[in-house]
XYZ file of C-alpha atoms in Angstrom:
694
model
C -39.490 111.321 10.186
C -38.133 114.451 8.921
C -37.408 113.728 5.307
C -39.387 115.820 3.003
C -41.625 117.093 5.963
C -41.986 120.777 6.871
C -40.692 121.370 10.282
C -42.443 124.345 12.296
C -41.897 125.385 15.882
C -44.063 127.516 17.970
C -43.165 129.162 21.417
C -45.339 130.966 23.797
C -43.706 132.597 26.659
C -46.372 133.166 29.539
C -45.908 134.739 32.953
C -45.590 131.226 34.340
C -45.130 128.552 31.625
C -43.180 128.639 28.313
C -45.096 126.394 26.030
C -43.366 124.683 23.026
C -45.175 122.915 19.944
C -43.290 121.343 17.164
C -45.004 120.152 13.961
C -43.089 117.686 11.738
C -45.556 117.283 8.693
C -48.585 115.703 10.522
C -46.774 114.827 13.706
C -47.019 117.110 16.824
C -44.801 117.170 19.876
C -45.381 119.439 22.711
C -43.427 120.800 25.757
C -44.216 122.890 28.877
C -41.618 124.524 30.926
C -41.495 127.052 33.810
C -40.653 130.621 32.390
C -37.419 132.037 33.259
C -38.448 135.756 34.036
C -35.020 137.286 34.107
C -33.721 135.829 30.740
C -36.870 134.446 29.099
C -34.781 133.016 26.085
C -33.272 130.347 28.298
C -36.593 128.477 28.847
C -37.199 128.660 25.113
C -33.809 127.339 24.165
C -34.064 124.586 26.861
C -37.580 123.673 25.609
C -36.302 123.659 22.012
C -33.527 121.277 22.791
C -35.996 118.924 24.747
C -38.601 118.843 22.197
C -36.092 118.450 19.279
C -34.598 115.411 21.118
C -38.152 113.876 21.404
C -38.451 114.398 17.487
C -34.941 113.176 16.995
C -34.235 116.351 15.078
C -31.746 119.274 15.132
C -32.469 122.880 15.351
C -31.094 123.334 11.801
C -34.062 121.150 10.544
C -36.641 123.839 11.534
C -38.191 125.846 8.652
C -40.234 128.346 10.559
C -39.924 129.537 14.083
C -43.102 131.257 15.442
C -43.056 133.308 18.636
C -45.493 134.992 20.947
C -45.034 136.311 24.370
C -46.666 138.352 27.233
C -43.260 140.061 27.901
C -44.574 143.471 26.640
C -47.718 143.480 28.583
C -46.146 142.158 31.848
C -43.322 144.844 31.516
C -46.105 147.610 31.405
C -48.096 146.100 34.263
C -45.286 145.451 36.496
C -43.539 148.627 35.494
C -40.203 147.040 34.348
C -39.795 148.864 31.044
C -37.203 151.622 30.248
C -36.838 154.985 31.762
C -38.936 156.929 29.140
C -39.102 160.679 28.028
C -41.803 162.356 26.173
C -41.029 165.194 23.818
C -44.405 166.972 22.866
C -45.562 170.220 21.247
C -45.157 173.157 23.341
C -48.298 173.608 25.604
C -49.256 169.792 25.454
C -47.002 168.569 28.373
C -49.885 166.994 30.220
C -51.643 165.187 27.413
C -51.240 161.877 29.345
C -52.743 163.252 32.508
C -55.551 165.000 30.914
C -56.494 161.979 28.742
C -59.930 162.350 27.476
C -61.100 164.190 30.579
C -63.563 161.308 31.261
C -63.745 159.202 34.559
C -64.362 155.607 34.204
C -66.476 155.849 37.639
C -67.775 159.284 37.805
C -69.412 158.726 41.204
C -66.198 157.721 42.897
C -64.169 160.654 44.119
C -61.147 158.724 44.758
C -60.697 156.557 41.797
C -57.220 155.197 41.072
C -55.780 155.970 37.507
C -52.909 154.013 36.353
C -49.725 155.947 36.410
C -48.425 157.294 33.032
C -45.236 155.310 31.707
C -43.439 158.646 31.275
C -43.800 160.655 34.531
C -44.386 164.496 34.375
C -40.608 165.050 35.376
C -39.655 163.223 32.187
C -41.973 165.155 29.672
C -40.548 167.976 27.733
C -41.777 170.317 25.097
C -40.507 172.146 22.018
C -41.991 175.061 19.898
C -43.532 173.664 16.786
C -46.991 173.495 15.236
C -48.852 171.628 12.489
C -52.464 172.065 11.822
C -55.022 169.322 11.142
C -54.478 169.728 7.303
C -50.684 169.077 7.755
C -49.762 172.643 7.142
C -46.828 174.029 9.254
C -47.954 176.831 11.450
C -44.836 177.164 13.428
C -41.528 175.715 12.163
C -39.774 173.221 14.537
C -37.179 174.898 16.894
C -34.293 172.488 16.230
C -32.005 174.596 18.804
C -34.678 173.641 21.403
C -34.649 169.967 20.494
C -30.792 169.922 20.551
C -30.894 171.626 24.050
C -32.964 168.882 25.428
C -30.071 166.155 24.721
C -27.994 167.151 27.805
C -31.105 167.139 30.080
C -32.040 163.645 28.855
C -28.570 162.382 29.535
C -28.302 163.745 32.863
C -31.675 162.112 33.744
C -30.332 158.671 32.554
C -33.196 158.431 30.009
C -33.223 155.018 28.193
C -35.965 155.722 25.470
C -37.674 158.768 23.848
C -41.174 159.080 22.604
C -42.006 161.960 20.309
C -45.628 162.898 19.874
C -46.434 166.085 18.173
C -49.823 167.780 17.536
C -51.441 166.534 14.133
C -48.364 164.496 13.319
C -50.539 162.099 11.661
C -51.275 164.760 8.988
C -47.576 165.666 8.570
C -44.894 163.681 10.152
C -41.812 165.878 9.240
C -41.320 167.670 12.575
C -41.370 164.296 14.533
C -38.910 162.675 11.948
C -36.594 165.661 12.155
C -36.650 165.661 15.927
C -35.946 161.980 16.114
C -33.048 162.482 13.878
C -31.591 165.188 16.055
C -31.946 163.168 19.296
C -30.408 160.027 17.414
C -27.351 162.353 16.324
C -27.009 163.709 19.823
C -27.461 160.633 21.933
C -26.349 157.667 19.670
C -27.821 154.257 20.740
C -30.851 155.734 22.434
C -34.151 154.209 21.557
C -36.616 156.717 19.697
C -40.084 156.324 18.865
C -42.211 158.588 16.901
C -46.020 158.609 17.128
C -46.576 159.006 13.272
C -44.850 155.654 12.762
C -46.367 153.828 15.678
C -50.018 155.217 15.462
C -50.534 157.636 12.470
C -54.052 158.307 13.693
C -56.194 161.082 15.065
C -56.994 161.336 18.831
C -54.012 163.043 20.548
C -54.272 161.111 23.961
C -54.430 157.677 22.479
C -51.673 158.220 19.871
C -49.359 159.816 22.642
C -50.239 156.811 25.009
C -49.321 154.404 22.219
C -45.966 156.081 21.333
C -44.875 156.163 24.936
C -45.935 152.464 25.467
C -43.824 151.523 22.467
C -40.880 153.351 23.609
C -41.220 152.214 27.075
C -40.856 148.309 26.149
C -38.578 148.760 23.226
C -35.292 148.449 24.776
C -36.540 145.371 26.798
C -38.145 143.623 23.793
C -35.283 144.813 21.395
C -32.711 143.277 23.780
C -34.753 140.136 24.287
C -35.245 139.385 20.467
C -31.441 140.287 19.684
C -30.354 137.753 22.324
C -32.835 135.294 21.007
C -31.732 135.889 17.370
C -28.103 135.645 18.427
C -28.677 132.380 20.437
C -30.475 130.865 17.612
C -27.633 131.636 15.098
C -25.129 130.083 17.596
C -27.477 127.007 17.572
C -27.087 126.960 13.640
C -30.860 128.027 13.112
C -31.079 129.083 9.528
C -34.919 129.365 9.066
C -37.268 132.130 9.302
C -38.313 133.952 12.518
C -41.709 135.397 13.049
C -43.624 137.061 16.000
C -47.273 136.973 16.623
C -49.069 140.514 16.830
C -52.166 141.392 18.838
C -54.161 141.416 15.758
C -53.765 137.525 15.225
C -51.143 137.753 12.446
C -47.274 137.018 12.321
C -44.654 139.665 11.364
C -41.007 139.691 11.005
C -38.482 140.075 13.847
C -37.364 143.401 12.423
C -40.827 144.829 12.414
C -41.379 143.472 16.034
C -38.238 145.075 17.297
C -39.325 148.527 15.776
C -42.954 148.324 16.927
C -42.944 145.941 20.142
C -46.194 147.673 21.256
C -47.898 145.493 18.588
C -46.785 142.373 20.717
C -48.879 143.454 23.854
C -51.485 140.720 23.345
C -49.655 138.257 21.146
C -50.000 135.190 23.393
C -53.849 135.843 23.928
C -54.245 136.526 20.259
C -52.802 132.998 19.522
C -55.496 131.374 21.746
C -58.106 133.159 19.952
C -56.866 131.809 16.612
C -56.637 128.299 17.949
C -60.220 128.586 19.403
C -61.475 129.986 15.900
C -59.886 126.901 14.199
C -61.432 124.523 16.582
C -64.826 126.188 15.989
C -64.461 125.973 12.066
C -63.530 122.342 12.462
C -66.585 121.554 14.606
C -68.952 123.936 12.774
C -69.692 125.963 15.951
C -70.805 129.390 14.834
C -71.209 130.828 18.201
C -68.252 130.290 20.589
C -66.769 131.687 23.896
C -63.141 130.994 24.073
C -61.755 130.498 27.581
C -57.932 130.620 27.975
C -56.756 130.273 31.475
C -52.780 130.027 31.987
C -50.825 130.413 34.935
C -51.157 134.080 35.352
C -54.437 135.396 33.550
C -57.568 134.317 32.111
C -58.602 135.438 28.750
C -62.407 135.441 27.335
C -63.188 136.067 23.657
C -66.417 135.879 21.742
C -65.996 134.246 18.214
C -68.842 134.605 15.811
C -68.968 132.640 12.426
C -65.465 131.497 13.225
C -63.916 134.841 13.565
C -62.776 136.458 16.618
C -64.065 139.918 17.497
C -61.414 142.690 16.666
C -60.744 146.323 17.949
C -58.504 149.108 17.335
C -57.807 149.947 20.952
C -56.696 147.971 23.811
C -56.267 149.016 27.431
C -53.169 147.762 29.560
C -53.117 147.829 33.403
C -56.659 148.528 34.135
C -56.910 150.062 37.708
C -60.547 148.689 37.742
C -61.096 145.082 36.542
C -64.012 145.350 34.195
C -64.275 149.275 33.612
C -63.255 150.859 30.428
C -61.168 153.923 30.688
C -59.144 152.829 33.711
C -56.278 151.472 31.713
C -53.507 152.885 29.613
C -54.828 153.025 26.183
C -52.976 151.471 23.174
C -54.118 152.131 19.730
C -53.254 149.192 17.702
C -55.137 146.375 15.797
C -55.971 143.850 18.466
C -58.271 140.850 18.936
C -61.080 141.829 21.359
C -61.146 140.063 24.615
C -61.430 140.528 28.374
C -58.392 139.702 30.471
C -58.325 139.243 34.170
C -55.851 138.290 36.818
C -57.181 134.764 37.251
C -54.557 131.837 36.587
C -53.225 128.917 38.254
C -50.616 131.131 39.950
C -53.284 133.722 41.183
C -52.825 134.229 44.859
C -55.668 133.718 47.195
C -56.149 135.563 50.615
C -58.712 137.087 52.997
C -59.488 140.732 52.812
C -60.435 143.057 55.742
C -64.082 142.168 55.152
C -63.416 138.445 55.689
C -63.995 137.773 51.894
C -61.917 135.224 50.010
C -60.158 136.960 47.157
C -58.207 135.575 44.448
C -55.737 137.717 42.208
C -54.777 139.665 40.301
C -51.374 139.167 42.003
C -49.708 136.004 40.805
C -47.074 133.502 42.149
C -45.687 133.302 38.471
C -42.915 130.795 37.929
C -40.681 132.166 40.708
C -41.443 131.074 43.462
C -44.693 129.662 42.031
C -47.604 127.993 44.024
C -46.794 126.694 47.448
C -46.929 123.296 46.169
C -44.005 123.830 43.718
C -41.644 123.685 46.638
C -39.761 126.642 45.362
C -40.186 128.982 48.346
C -43.727 130.054 47.824
C -45.621 130.359 51.066
C -48.958 132.018 49.620
C -51.684 129.779 48.266
C -52.494 129.944 44.587
C -55.340 128.373 42.522
C -53.068 125.526 41.552
C -52.775 124.882 45.378
C -56.524 124.814 45.797
C -56.900 122.356 42.780
C -54.199 120.051 44.311
C -55.926 120.074 47.614
C -59.104 119.364 45.990
C -57.773 116.281 44.444
C -58.213 117.494 40.842
C -54.619 117.309 39.870
C -52.338 114.305 40.167
C -49.180 115.780 42.064
C -46.900 112.999 40.540
C -48.036 113.770 36.980
C -48.132 117.520 36.795
C -46.735 119.092 33.325
C -46.151 115.408 32.338
C -44.324 114.541 35.472
C -41.582 117.087 35.020
C -42.629 119.249 38.091
C -43.309 117.112 41.329
C -46.043 118.842 43.521
C -46.494 118.662 47.201
C -49.904 118.546 48.437
C -48.983 119.045 52.144
C -47.382 122.427 51.080
C -50.864 123.440 49.415
C -52.841 122.469 52.486
C -50.471 124.227 54.879
C -50.563 127.413 52.816
C -54.337 127.443 52.234
C -54.787 126.766 56.096
C -52.449 129.733 56.944
C -53.894 132.321 54.527
C -57.579 131.420 54.300
C -58.670 128.556 56.485
C -57.469 129.751 59.942
C -58.696 133.266 59.581
C -62.244 132.032 58.595
C -62.234 128.648 60.648
C -62.197 126.472 57.662
C -60.497 123.188 56.884
C -57.791 123.165 54.232
C -60.073 121.284 51.867
C -63.091 123.752 52.450
C -60.706 126.800 52.063
C -59.574 125.090 48.827
C -63.230 124.694 47.560
C -63.885 128.510 48.533
C -60.743 129.505 46.438
C -61.807 127.410 43.575
C -65.392 128.880 43.678
C -64.235 132.467 43.835
C -61.867 132.267 40.755
C -64.430 130.457 38.832
C -66.952 133.228 39.731
C -64.382 135.955 38.744
C -64.091 134.142 35.201
C -67.894 133.655 34.975
C -68.450 137.424 35.673
C -65.854 138.498 33.118
C -67.548 136.330 30.508
C -71.000 137.775 31.344
C -69.867 141.364 31.117
C -68.059 140.639 27.839
C -71.079 139.236 26.284
C -73.545 141.947 27.461
C -71.196 144.663 26.145
C -71.514 143.093 22.754
C -75.313 142.410 22.965
C -74.890 138.580 23.097
C -76.379 136.010 25.280
C -73.521 134.176 26.837
C -75.495 130.955 27.505
C -76.102 130.477 23.817
C -72.435 129.934 23.074
C -70.268 126.936 23.172
C -67.428 127.242 25.578
C -63.951 126.346 24.174
C -61.495 125.787 27.030
C -57.587 125.787 26.701
C -54.632 126.764 28.451
C -52.969 124.787 31.421
C -55.718 125.683 33.971
C -58.978 126.225 31.828
C -59.929 122.592 31.630
C -59.933 122.205 35.209
C -62.437 125.104 35.891
C -64.522 125.139 32.626
C -67.158 122.791 33.672
C -67.811 125.060 36.796
C -67.629 128.283 34.808
C -70.057 126.842 32.150
C -72.475 125.862 35.203
C -72.453 129.475 36.436
C -72.931 131.317 32.929
C -75.543 128.709 31.730
C -73.506 127.111 28.965
C -74.652 123.582 28.061
C -71.684 122.560 25.935
C -67.761 122.710 26.654
C -65.084 121.570 24.278
C -61.493 120.822 25.502
C -59.444 120.381 22.286
C -56.314 118.228 21.765
C -53.131 120.066 22.978
C -55.362 122.356 25.222
C -52.470 122.956 27.619
C -50.422 124.729 24.789
C -53.270 125.943 22.817
C -52.047 129.414 22.180
C -48.653 128.074 20.775
C -50.725 125.657 18.337
C -52.629 128.676 17.372
C -49.429 130.524 16.313
C -48.826 127.690 13.763
C -51.947 128.586 12.162
C -51.709 132.323 12.165
C -51.354 134.026 8.696
C -48.401 136.433 7.872
C -50.143 139.744 8.203
C -49.804 143.253 8.943
C -52.525 146.166 9.166
C -51.804 149.946 8.801
C -54.377 152.618 9.782
C -53.918 156.191 8.985
C -56.028 159.172 9.569
C -57.191 161.473 6.791
C -60.516 163.397 7.359
C -62.893 163.325 4.281
C -66.611 163.982 4.165
C -68.772 162.109 1.628
C -70.174 165.317 0.387
C -66.876 166.608 -0.409
C -64.803 163.412 -1.203
C -61.248 163.617 -3.031
C -61.352 160.224 -4.723
C -57.833 160.738 -6.356
C -56.259 161.877 -2.886
C -57.825 158.933 -1.017
C -56.998 156.415 -3.678
C -53.345 157.627 -3.612
C -53.320 157.382 0.118
C -54.667 153.720 -0.031
C -52.353 152.679 -2.709
C -49.365 154.092 -0.627
C -50.573 151.793 2.320
C -51.133 148.691 0.254
C -47.373 149.154 -1.057
C -46.060 149.671 2.514
C -48.234 146.703 4.062
C -47.521 144.282 1.325
C -43.571 144.987 1.625
C -43.924 144.086 5.289
C -45.732 140.832 4.470
C -44.299 139.600 1.203
C -40.838 139.056 2.374
C -42.038 136.389 4.588
C -44.786 135.007 2.429
C -42.110 132.835 0.587
C -44.220 133.367 -2.542
C -47.528 132.413 -1.043
C -50.518 134.627 -2.342
C -51.108 137.900 -0.468
C -54.500 139.305 -0.303
C -55.547 142.739 0.920
C -58.625 144.157 2.727
C -59.325 147.829 2.647
C -61.545 149.588 5.092
C -62.859 153.060 5.983
C -63.892 154.162 9.635
C -66.851 156.207 9.287
C -69.432 157.926 11.253
C -72.148 160.608 10.804
C -70.511 164.166 11.336
C -70.128 165.145 14.839
C -70.385 161.612 16.418
C -67.681 160.470 18.721
C -67.037 156.974 17.229
C -66.607 155.257 14.042
C -67.699 151.806 12.456
C -65.673 149.985 9.916
C -66.854 149.610 6.372
C -65.066 147.440 3.777
C -63.921 149.134 0.580
C -63.343 147.500 -2.855
C -59.707 146.662 -3.525
C -59.139 149.212 -6.359
C -58.921 152.998 -6.911
C -62.214 154.711 -5.727
C -64.517 156.671 -8.073
C -67.306 159.055 -7.641
C -69.680 156.078 -8.372
C -68.503 154.474 -5.158
C -69.814 157.256 -3.016
C -73.474 156.111 -3.083
C -72.396 152.445 -2.250
C -70.310 153.744 0.721
C -73.325 155.564 2.194
C -75.454 152.471 1.605
C -73.047 150.044 3.349
C -72.574 152.565 6.258
C -76.242 153.083 6.871
C -76.922 149.350 6.786
C -74.060 148.389 9.346
C -75.441 151.507 11.473
C -78.867 150.075 11.251
C -77.629 146.683 12.737
C -75.803 148.163 15.556
C -78.333 151.057 16.447
C -81.617 149.772 14.916
C -81.910 152.590 12.336
C -79.760 155.154 10.413
C -80.179 159.144 10.351
C -81.808 159.840 7.084
C -79.902 162.364 5.118
C -77.213 163.037 7.761
C -73.836 163.861 6.592
C -71.164 161.333 6.764
C -67.522 161.563 7.359
C -64.474 159.228 7.146
C -61.639 159.714 9.831
C -59.263 156.902 9.041
C -58.446 154.307 6.524
C -57.140 150.713 7.071
C -55.222 148.338 4.849
C -54.733 144.738 5.928
C -52.197 142.615 3.923
C -52.214 138.792 4.627
C -51.550 135.506 3.611
C -54.330 132.788 3.913
C -54.848 131.172 7.187
C -54.332 127.439 7.402
C -57.957 126.037 7.318
C -58.580 122.832 9.200
C -60.648 119.798 7.823
C -64.181 119.457 8.993
C -64.442 116.670 11.721
C -66.579 113.666 11.022
C -69.228 112.553 13.628
C -68.443 109.433 15.630
C -70.528 106.766 17.267
C -70.609 107.092 20.954
C -69.710 104.096 23.221
C -68.754 103.463 26.900
C -65.228 104.413 27.713
C -64.435 101.190 29.389
C -62.497 100.843 32.464
C -60.956 103.979 34.232
C -57.055 103.910 34.554
C -57.330 104.643 38.275
C -59.163 107.025 40.759
C -58.806 110.384 42.660
C -60.039 111.170 46.169
C -62.025 114.456 45.353
C -63.284 116.876 47.979
C -66.799 117.680 46.816
C -67.431 121.112 48.560
C -71.160 120.893 47.910
C -71.668 118.014 50.180
C -68.551 118.717 52.252
C -67.186 115.112 51.783
C -64.269 113.218 50.034
C -65.394 111.045 47.237
C -63.740 108.633 45.008
C -64.031 109.616 41.177
C -62.598 107.779 38.252
C -59.471 108.910 36.542
C -59.017 108.452 32.788
C -55.935 108.964 30.546
C -56.930 110.926 27.496
C -54.550 109.142 25.313
C -56.232 105.891 26.144
C -59.695 106.997 24.988
C -60.688 106.382 21.503
C -63.002 108.633 19.440
C -66.572 108.120 20.739
C -65.572 106.913 24.189
C -68.135 108.449 26.784
C -68.021 108.872 30.360
C -70.359 110.596 32.979
C -69.233 113.307 35.531
C -67.786 113.534 37.951
C -64.473 112.339 36.502
C -60.900 113.677 35.706
C -59.373 112.990 32.276
C -55.479 113.539 32.466
C -53.066 114.310 30.065
C -49.383 115.462 30.017
C -50.169 119.262 29.572
C -53.301 119.639 31.780
C -56.208 117.701 33.240
C -59.915 118.100 32.620
C -62.550 117.991 35.383
C -65.983 116.788 34.220
C -68.314 117.793 36.943
C -71.485 116.073 38.048
C -73.578 118.191 35.631
C -71.985 116.933 32.483
C -71.315 113.823 30.503
C -68.118 113.699 28.397
C -67.243 112.076 25.134
C -64.203 112.264 22.576
C -65.144 113.474 19.189
C -63.450 112.761 15.890
C -60.641 115.337 16.239
C -59.851 114.039 19.750
C -61.491 116.840 21.558
C -63.316 116.142 24.953
C -66.928 117.366 24.549
C -68.729 117.988 27.658
C -72.440 118.173 27.267
C -75.005 119.013 30.285
C -76.909 115.964 31.427
C -80.610 116.115 31.031
C -82.607 117.277 34.024
């Protein structure tokens, strides 16, 4: 099976499960294991050994190893990062507290803001000043920098972030400070903002630098242990990490800029959904990725996920922008909420059933895992409802105990509200589905989209169980559950291109445009970005995309305008204005005639080509035939237990059609087809649910 075939392995470490996908030519194997939080590499190595045994292969046969993880995000949310200090320009100690001076809820006098990753007691300043044009106004006081070293040692600081005023225009003071700290404190992690985020906007740049410093020792240590363990296992292929922007990068770059990994797992899911959309010709898609810890929702238009340059981690208010820690990196735009299979349910002081964001994770896990968990999770509700076969969960590798689920649901939800275990389970299921439906509505409205006009693509271990109910709530009439949905993000990793995007700030007005200076800057960025991509491209063609972030002078935000891949000349200025005004009119109905335009930042993306999937042929629908078995399902709408058919996905040929309610089981997940939908298997093996005619 291995002879002449390329062998590619993808690993996605989530908060609850670690997913493994092995492609040997056209043959695919998958595995799903519980994550080992203290040493995540253990689950990865165990899963690799199991899946390689399935394929009768050895680790030395693997050509490419692609890895994504939520470790960086979880470290920030759970505050498990390094003890981090910030060194700022004198007078700017409190940038992290001042922020943008805005309030995410201006009428709430007691809003909760996320605590900075570097507390005020670990923030220091030194005399220096560079202006917005990069000119030195006050030389760096090197003696003051050296004097900080003993104080940092006494405080047991593990990592240092350096963020000086206007360092995006001139990084020399930051670089010199980093050299001094490294000299005085050998082995300490040092992050400079001009390398991580060389952009204007002081608060966001400082926050990004501190976040990078905060997770760097953790991620660097993990990746070093992983690399060493792979060498011991005689792995000789390439190692790549998935970034938040949907590309993959080298392990060296990931260790230097781990903040780029904060959304790597969800990014893989968006890539996976975009590939499915392209195969099926679905131009308007809402991707729904629900795993063990979180649910992620992303709009995909014309087979491309929405992208952004800012991401907020650890939001204090679930849907409110400005309530989290800003991280300024290229990222796939999505909304993420604490709603997964492990999300814990309870009754609040107002006697309302609430779910999440706290998660049972993999240790101890939901009550039904029998690993010591006493509080009910969403998975317990699904087990109690009869949607999950307790003997065949995760391919039979994890045995579930329905009695433990019912006891936990009664204790935490049923008894406080006077409900049976089954009715409590139905309440939990309804609440978590409504939470996800609300997130989808908000995400669509913020982008001017009508959510009901989209096709829902559901994947992740828990999404296929909840997709039909979420679709009912948001008015979606078509739901697709792709093959390998339970490990969708890891499958998406295998399709991701090798890519890296650089963004740098340099303020230029169109009416005073330095074409030579801008062209030199862009060429320098192209050289740097290509160097980071070509080493892993193995001779594959690398293309580039250049862009300018433009706005009318005095406005607060920019829009991205694509640039030609060549040096700019004065003849290009009229075209830049035309492109900007056309895109501006699409977003805001009309341009502002004759208004001055400026560019704040410049972007260069270097990337290999993504692997494009073939278009799926249509199939003739026919009855699926006899069900494999049946499940006793508690229908909360009528308050009764009913018998519904159970089908095995691998037994259903393309075109096989069933009517809901039913369960379609497979090793990685199960799909619940509600009474509102019919389902069939398409030419790619996807389950397609379509709303029944009224």
